[in-house]
Amino acid sequence: MTRTTKPDPDDGPPTKHNAPDTGETPSAPATPETPPAPDHSLYEPYPGASFFHGGRNSPIVQAMAYRLFQEGHWGTAQSPGPDWTNGHKRAFAAFQHTLRPKGSGDTSGIPDEVAWDQLHVPRVTPNPKEGS
């Protein structure tokens, strides 16, 4: 006579019902990290439209001009210097045209806040948090 046996519950892969108790709680599945917000202290804050006029000499103008050069919008033989010139205005207008095709917004060449923020001009002035 053959005796049939029931399968041992400890046989087979562990489940939540038969897993050995290790004292550890199972970790939650890893959730994807949200990318960090851009560090605005790295970029020059928008100085306002009235900042950009003939006779302005500033490291901010030079940093902006260099970024325009890096982006391929500096179309003049004049080097991107600190004096606001028509070359700066033409280069910024070219950048604005890439952001606003078909003239769907400000393409005057005078920096506006939206375009300025898109250009990511590196900070050249002291960060207010670092002052004092």
mmCIF file of N, CA and C in Angstrom, residues 51-109:
data_model
loop_
_atom_site.group_PDB
_atom_site.id
_atom_site.type_symbol
_atom_site.label_atom_id
_atom_site.label_comp_id
_atom_site.label_asym_id
_atom_site.label_seq_id
_atom_site.Cartn_x
_atom_site.Cartn_y
_atom_site.Cartn_z
ATOM 1 N N PHE A 51 18.305 98.009 -18.706
ATOM 2 C CA PHE A 51 19.736 97.789 -18.498
ATOM 3 C C PHE A 51 20.496 97.833 -19.826
ATOM 4 N N PHE A 52 19.824 97.434 -20.899
ATOM 5 C CA PHE A 52 20.474 97.266 -22.197
ATOM 6 C C PHE A 52 20.299 98.519 -23.050
ATOM 7 N N HIS A 53 21.335 99.361 -23.062
ATOM 8 C CA HIS A 53 21.295 100.596 -23.855
ATOM 9 C C HIS A 53 22.717 100.958 -24.262
ATOM 10 N N GLY A 54 22.818 101.807 -25.277
ATOM 11 C CA GLY A 54 24.122 102.268 -25.733
ATOM 12 C C GLY A 54 24.903 102.895 -24.596
ATOM 13 N N GLY A 55 26.189 102.608 -24.540
ATOM 14 C CA GLY A 55 27.034 103.140 -23.479
ATOM 15 C C GLY A 55 27.154 102.218 -22.276
ATOM 16 N N ARG A 56 26.342 101.178 -22.214
ATOM 17 C CA ARG A 56 26.415 100.236 -21.086
ATOM 18 C C ARG A 56 27.680 99.403 -21.226
ATOM 19 N N ASN A 57 28.478 99.366 -20.195
ATOM 20 C CA ASN A 57 29.674 98.537 -20.141
ATOM 21 C C ASN A 57 29.549 97.693 -18.885
ATOM 22 N N SER A 58 29.446 96.375 -19.062
ATOM 23 C CA SER A 58 29.187 95.517 -17.911
ATOM 24 C C SER A 58 29.668 94.093 -18.172
ATOM 25 N N PRO A 59 30.157 93.422 -17.131
ATOM 26 C CA PRO A 59 30.495 92.006 -17.288
ATOM 27 C C PRO A 59 29.252 91.157 -17.587
ATOM 28 N N ILE A 60 28.074 91.646 -17.228
ATOM 29 C CA ILE A 60 26.829 90.928 -17.548
ATOM 30 C C ILE A 60 26.632 90.913 -19.062
ATOM 31 N N VAL A 61 26.870 92.057 -19.709
ATOM 32 C CA VAL A 61 26.742 92.145 -21.168
ATOM 33 C C VAL A 61 27.744 91.200 -21.825
ATOM 34 N N GLN A 62 28.950 91.155 -21.310
ATOM 35 C CA GLN A 62 29.970 90.283 -21.885
ATOM 36 C C GLN A 62 29.613 88.809 -21.690
ATOM 37 N N ALA A 63 29.113 88.437 -20.517
ATOM 38 C CA ALA A 63 28.713 87.047 -20.270
ATOM 39 C C ALA A 63 27.560 86.655 -21.191
ATOM 40 N N MET A 64 26.605 87.566 -21.399
ATOM 41 C CA MET A 64 25.489 87.311 -22.307
ATOM 42 C C MET A 64 26.010 87.120 -23.730
ATOM 43 N N ALA A 65 26.931 88.007 -24.148
ATOM 44 C CA ALA A 65 27.483 87.929 -25.501
ATOM 45 C C ALA A 65 28.221 86.613 -25.716
ATOM 46 N N TYR A 66 28.956 86.167 -24.715
ATOM 47 C CA TYR A 66 29.676 84.900 -24.849
ATOM 48 C C TYR A 66 28.703 83.731 -24.984
ATOM 49 N N ARG A 67 27.611 83.759 -24.221
ATOM 50 C CA ARG A 67 26.597 82.698 -24.351
ATOM 51 C C ARG A 67 25.967 82.726 -25.744
ATOM 52 N N LEU A 68 25.694 83.915 -26.266
ATOM 53 C CA LEU A 68 25.153 84.019 -27.626
ATOM 54 C C LEU A 68 26.151 83.457 -28.636
ATOM 55 N N PHE A 69 27.431 83.719 -28.416
ATOM 56 C CA PHE A 69 28.484 83.165 -29.266
ATOM 57 C C PHE A 69 28.472 81.635 -29.185
ATOM 58 N N GLN A 70 28.392 81.087 -27.973
ATOM 59 C CA GLN A 70 28.361 79.633 -27.786
ATOM 60 C C GLN A 70 27.158 79.005 -28.482
ATOM 61 N N GLU A 71 26.042 79.717 -28.486
ATOM 62 C CA GLU A 71 24.815 79.202 -29.098
ATOM 63 C C GLU A 71 24.789 79.415 -30.614
ATOM 64 N N GLY A 72 25.807 80.076 -31.151
ATOM 65 C CA GLY A 72 25.893 80.267 -32.595
ATOM 66 C C GLY A 72 25.141 81.472 -33.122
ATOM 67 N N HIS A 73 24.852 82.432 -32.268
ATOM 68 C CA HIS A 73 24.085 83.610 -32.688
ATOM 69 C C HIS A 73 24.946 84.861 -32.828
ATOM 70 N N TRP A 74 26.232 84.747 -32.560
ATOM 71 C CA TRP A 74 27.111 85.908 -32.672
ATOM 72 C C TRP A 74 27.622 85.951 -34.106
ATOM 73 N N GLY A 75 26.998 86.753 -34.944
ATOM 74 C CA GLY A 75 27.302 86.757 -36.371
ATOM 75 C C GLY A 75 28.154 87.914 -36.826
ATOM 76 N N THR A 76 29.012 88.423 -35.985
ATOM 77 C CA THR A 76 29.834 89.564 -36.359
ATOM 78 C C THR A 76 31.298 89.269 -36.055
ATOM 79 N N ALA A 77 32.194 89.941 -36.766
ATOM 80 C CA ALA A 77 33.626 89.763 -36.526
ATOM 81 C C ALA A 77 34.052 90.428 -35.221
ATOM 82 N N GLN A 78 33.225 91.342 -34.745
ATOM 83 C CA GLN A 78 33.501 92.029 -33.483
ATOM 84 C C GLN A 78 33.487 91.000 -32.351
ATOM 85 N N SER A 79 34.453 91.083 -31.454
ATOM 86 C CA SER A 79 34.474 90.125 -30.346
ATOM 87 C C SER A 79 33.354 90.456 -29.359
ATOM 88 N N PRO A 80 32.812 89.426 -28.704
ATOM 89 C CA PRO A 80 31.718 89.656 -27.749
ATOM 90 C C PRO A 80 32.236 90.314 -26.473
ATOM 91 N N GLY A 81 32.254 91.621 -26.462
ATOM 92 C CA GLY A 81 32.817 92.365 -25.336
ATOM 93 C C GLY A 81 31.773 92.891 -24.371
ATOM 94 N N PRO A 82 32.209 93.690 -23.389
ATOM 95 C CA PRO A 82 31.335 94.173 -22.324
ATOM 96 C C PRO A 82 30.524 95.420 -22.682
ATOM 97 N N ASP A 83 30.836 96.059 -23.825
ATOM 98 C CA ASP A 83 30.099 97.264 -24.235
ATOM 99 C C ASP A 83 28.882 96.869 -25.061
ATOM 100 N N TRP A 84 27.684 97.319 -24.654
ATOM 101 C CA TRP A 84 26.448 97.029 -25.393
ATOM 102 C C TRP A 84 26.518 97.739 -26.742
ATOM 103 N N THR A 85 26.420 96.956 -27.822
ATOM 104 C CA THR A 85 26.508 97.496 -29.178
ATOM 105 C C THR A 85 25.361 96.949 -30.018
ATOM 106 N N ASN A 86 25.280 97.438 -31.252
ATOM 107 C CA ASN A 86 24.288 96.886 -32.177
ATOM 108 C C ASN A 86 24.575 95.419 -32.479
ATOM 109 N N GLY A 87 25.846 95.000 -32.384
ATOM 110 C CA GLY A 87 26.185 93.583 -32.557
ATOM 111 C C GLY A 87 25.526 92.720 -31.490
ATOM 112 N N HIS A 88 25.513 93.203 -30.254
ATOM 113 C CA HIS A 88 24.844 92.487 -29.164
ATOM 114 C C HIS A 88 23.344 92.398 -29.443
ATOM 115 N N LYS A 89 22.797 93.521 -29.885
ATOM 116 C CA LYS A 89 21.352 93.577 -30.142
ATOM 117 C C LYS A 89 20.970 92.624 -31.276
ATOM 118 N N ARG A 90 21.769 92.603 -32.359
ATOM 119 C CA ARG A 90 21.485 91.690 -33.479
ATOM 120 C C ARG A 90 21.598 90.233 -33.035
ATOM 121 N N ALA A 91 22.613 89.928 -32.234
ATOM 122 C CA ALA A 91 22.808 88.552 -31.770
ATOM 123 C C ALA A 91 21.653 88.109 -30.878
ATOM 124 N N PHE A 92 21.207 88.999 -29.988
ATOM 125 C CA PHE A 92 20.092 88.612 -29.114
ATOM 126 C C PHE A 92 18.806 88.483 -29.921
ATOM 127 N N ALA A 93 18.627 89.330 -30.937
ATOM 128 C CA ALA A 93 17.449 89.213 -31.806
ATOM 129 C C ALA A 93 17.458 87.863 -32.517
ATOM 130 N N ALA A 94 18.630 87.412 -32.966
ATOM 131 C CA ALA A 94 18.731 86.097 -33.615
ATOM 132 C C ALA A 94 18.334 84.992 -32.636
ATOM 133 N N PHE A 95 18.767 85.117 -31.387
ATOM 134 C CA PHE A 95 18.394 84.133 -30.365
ATOM 135 C C PHE A 95 16.885 84.163 -30.125
ATOM 136 N N GLN A 96 16.314 85.359 -30.032
ATOM 137 C CA GLN A 96 14.864 85.483 -29.830
ATOM 138 C C GLN A 96 14.098 84.848 -30.990
ATOM 139 N N HIS A 97 14.620 84.975 -32.209
ATOM 140 C CA HIS A 97 13.954 84.370 -33.374
ATOM 141 C C HIS A 97 13.921 82.846 -33.260
ATOM 142 N N THR A 98 14.940 82.234 -32.656
ATOM 143 C CA THR A 98 14.918 80.776 -32.493
ATOM 144 C C THR A 98 13.867 80.358 -31.469
ATOM 145 N N LEU A 99 13.611 81.232 -30.492
ATOM 146 C CA LEU A 99 12.602 80.925 -29.472
ATOM 147 C C LEU A 99 11.191 81.221 -29.962
ATOM 148 N N ARG A 100 11.081 82.181 -30.862
ATOM 149 C CA ARG A 100 9.763 82.658 -31.310
ATOM 150 C C ARG A 100 9.729 82.719 -32.832
ATOM 151 N N PRO A 101 9.645 81.564 -33.460
ATOM 152 C CA PRO A 101 9.626 81.568 -34.925
ATOM 153 C C PRO A 101 8.398 82.301 -35.462
ATOM 154 N N LYS A 102 8.536 82.810 -36.649
ATOM 155 C CA LYS A 102 7.448 83.511 -37.341
ATOM 156 C C LYS A 102 7.017 84.774 -36.607
ATOM 157 N N GLY A 103 7.921 85.385 -35.870
ATOM 158 C CA GLY A 103 7.616 86.655 -35.214
ATOM 159 C C GLY A 103 6.512 86.583 -34.187
ATOM 160 N N SER A 104 6.385 85.441 -33.516
ATOM 161 C CA SER A 104 5.296 85.265 -32.547
ATOM 162 C C SER A 104 5.662 85.788 -31.161
ATOM 163 N N GLY A 105 6.305 86.913 -31.093
ATOM 164 C CA GLY A 105 6.673 87.500 -29.804
ATOM 165 C C GLY A 105 7.783 88.509 -29.996
ATOM 166 N N ASP A 106 8.360 88.935 -28.899
ATOM 167 C CA ASP A 106 9.400 89.954 -28.923
ATOM 168 C C ASP A 106 10.664 89.417 -29.584
ATOM 169 N N THR A 107 11.056 90.031 -30.672
ATOM 170 C CA THR A 107 12.312 89.703 -31.338
ATOM 171 C C THR A 107 13.093 90.988 -31.619
ATOM 172 N N SER A 108 12.972 91.946 -30.710
ATOM 173 C CA SER A 108 13.568 93.270 -30.893
ATOM 174 C C SER A 108 15.081 93.290 -30.713
ATOM 175 N N GLY A 109 15.623 92.293 -30.043
ATOM 176 C CA GLY A 109 17.044 92.293 -29.733
ATOM 177 C C GLY A 109 17.342 92.820 -28.345
#
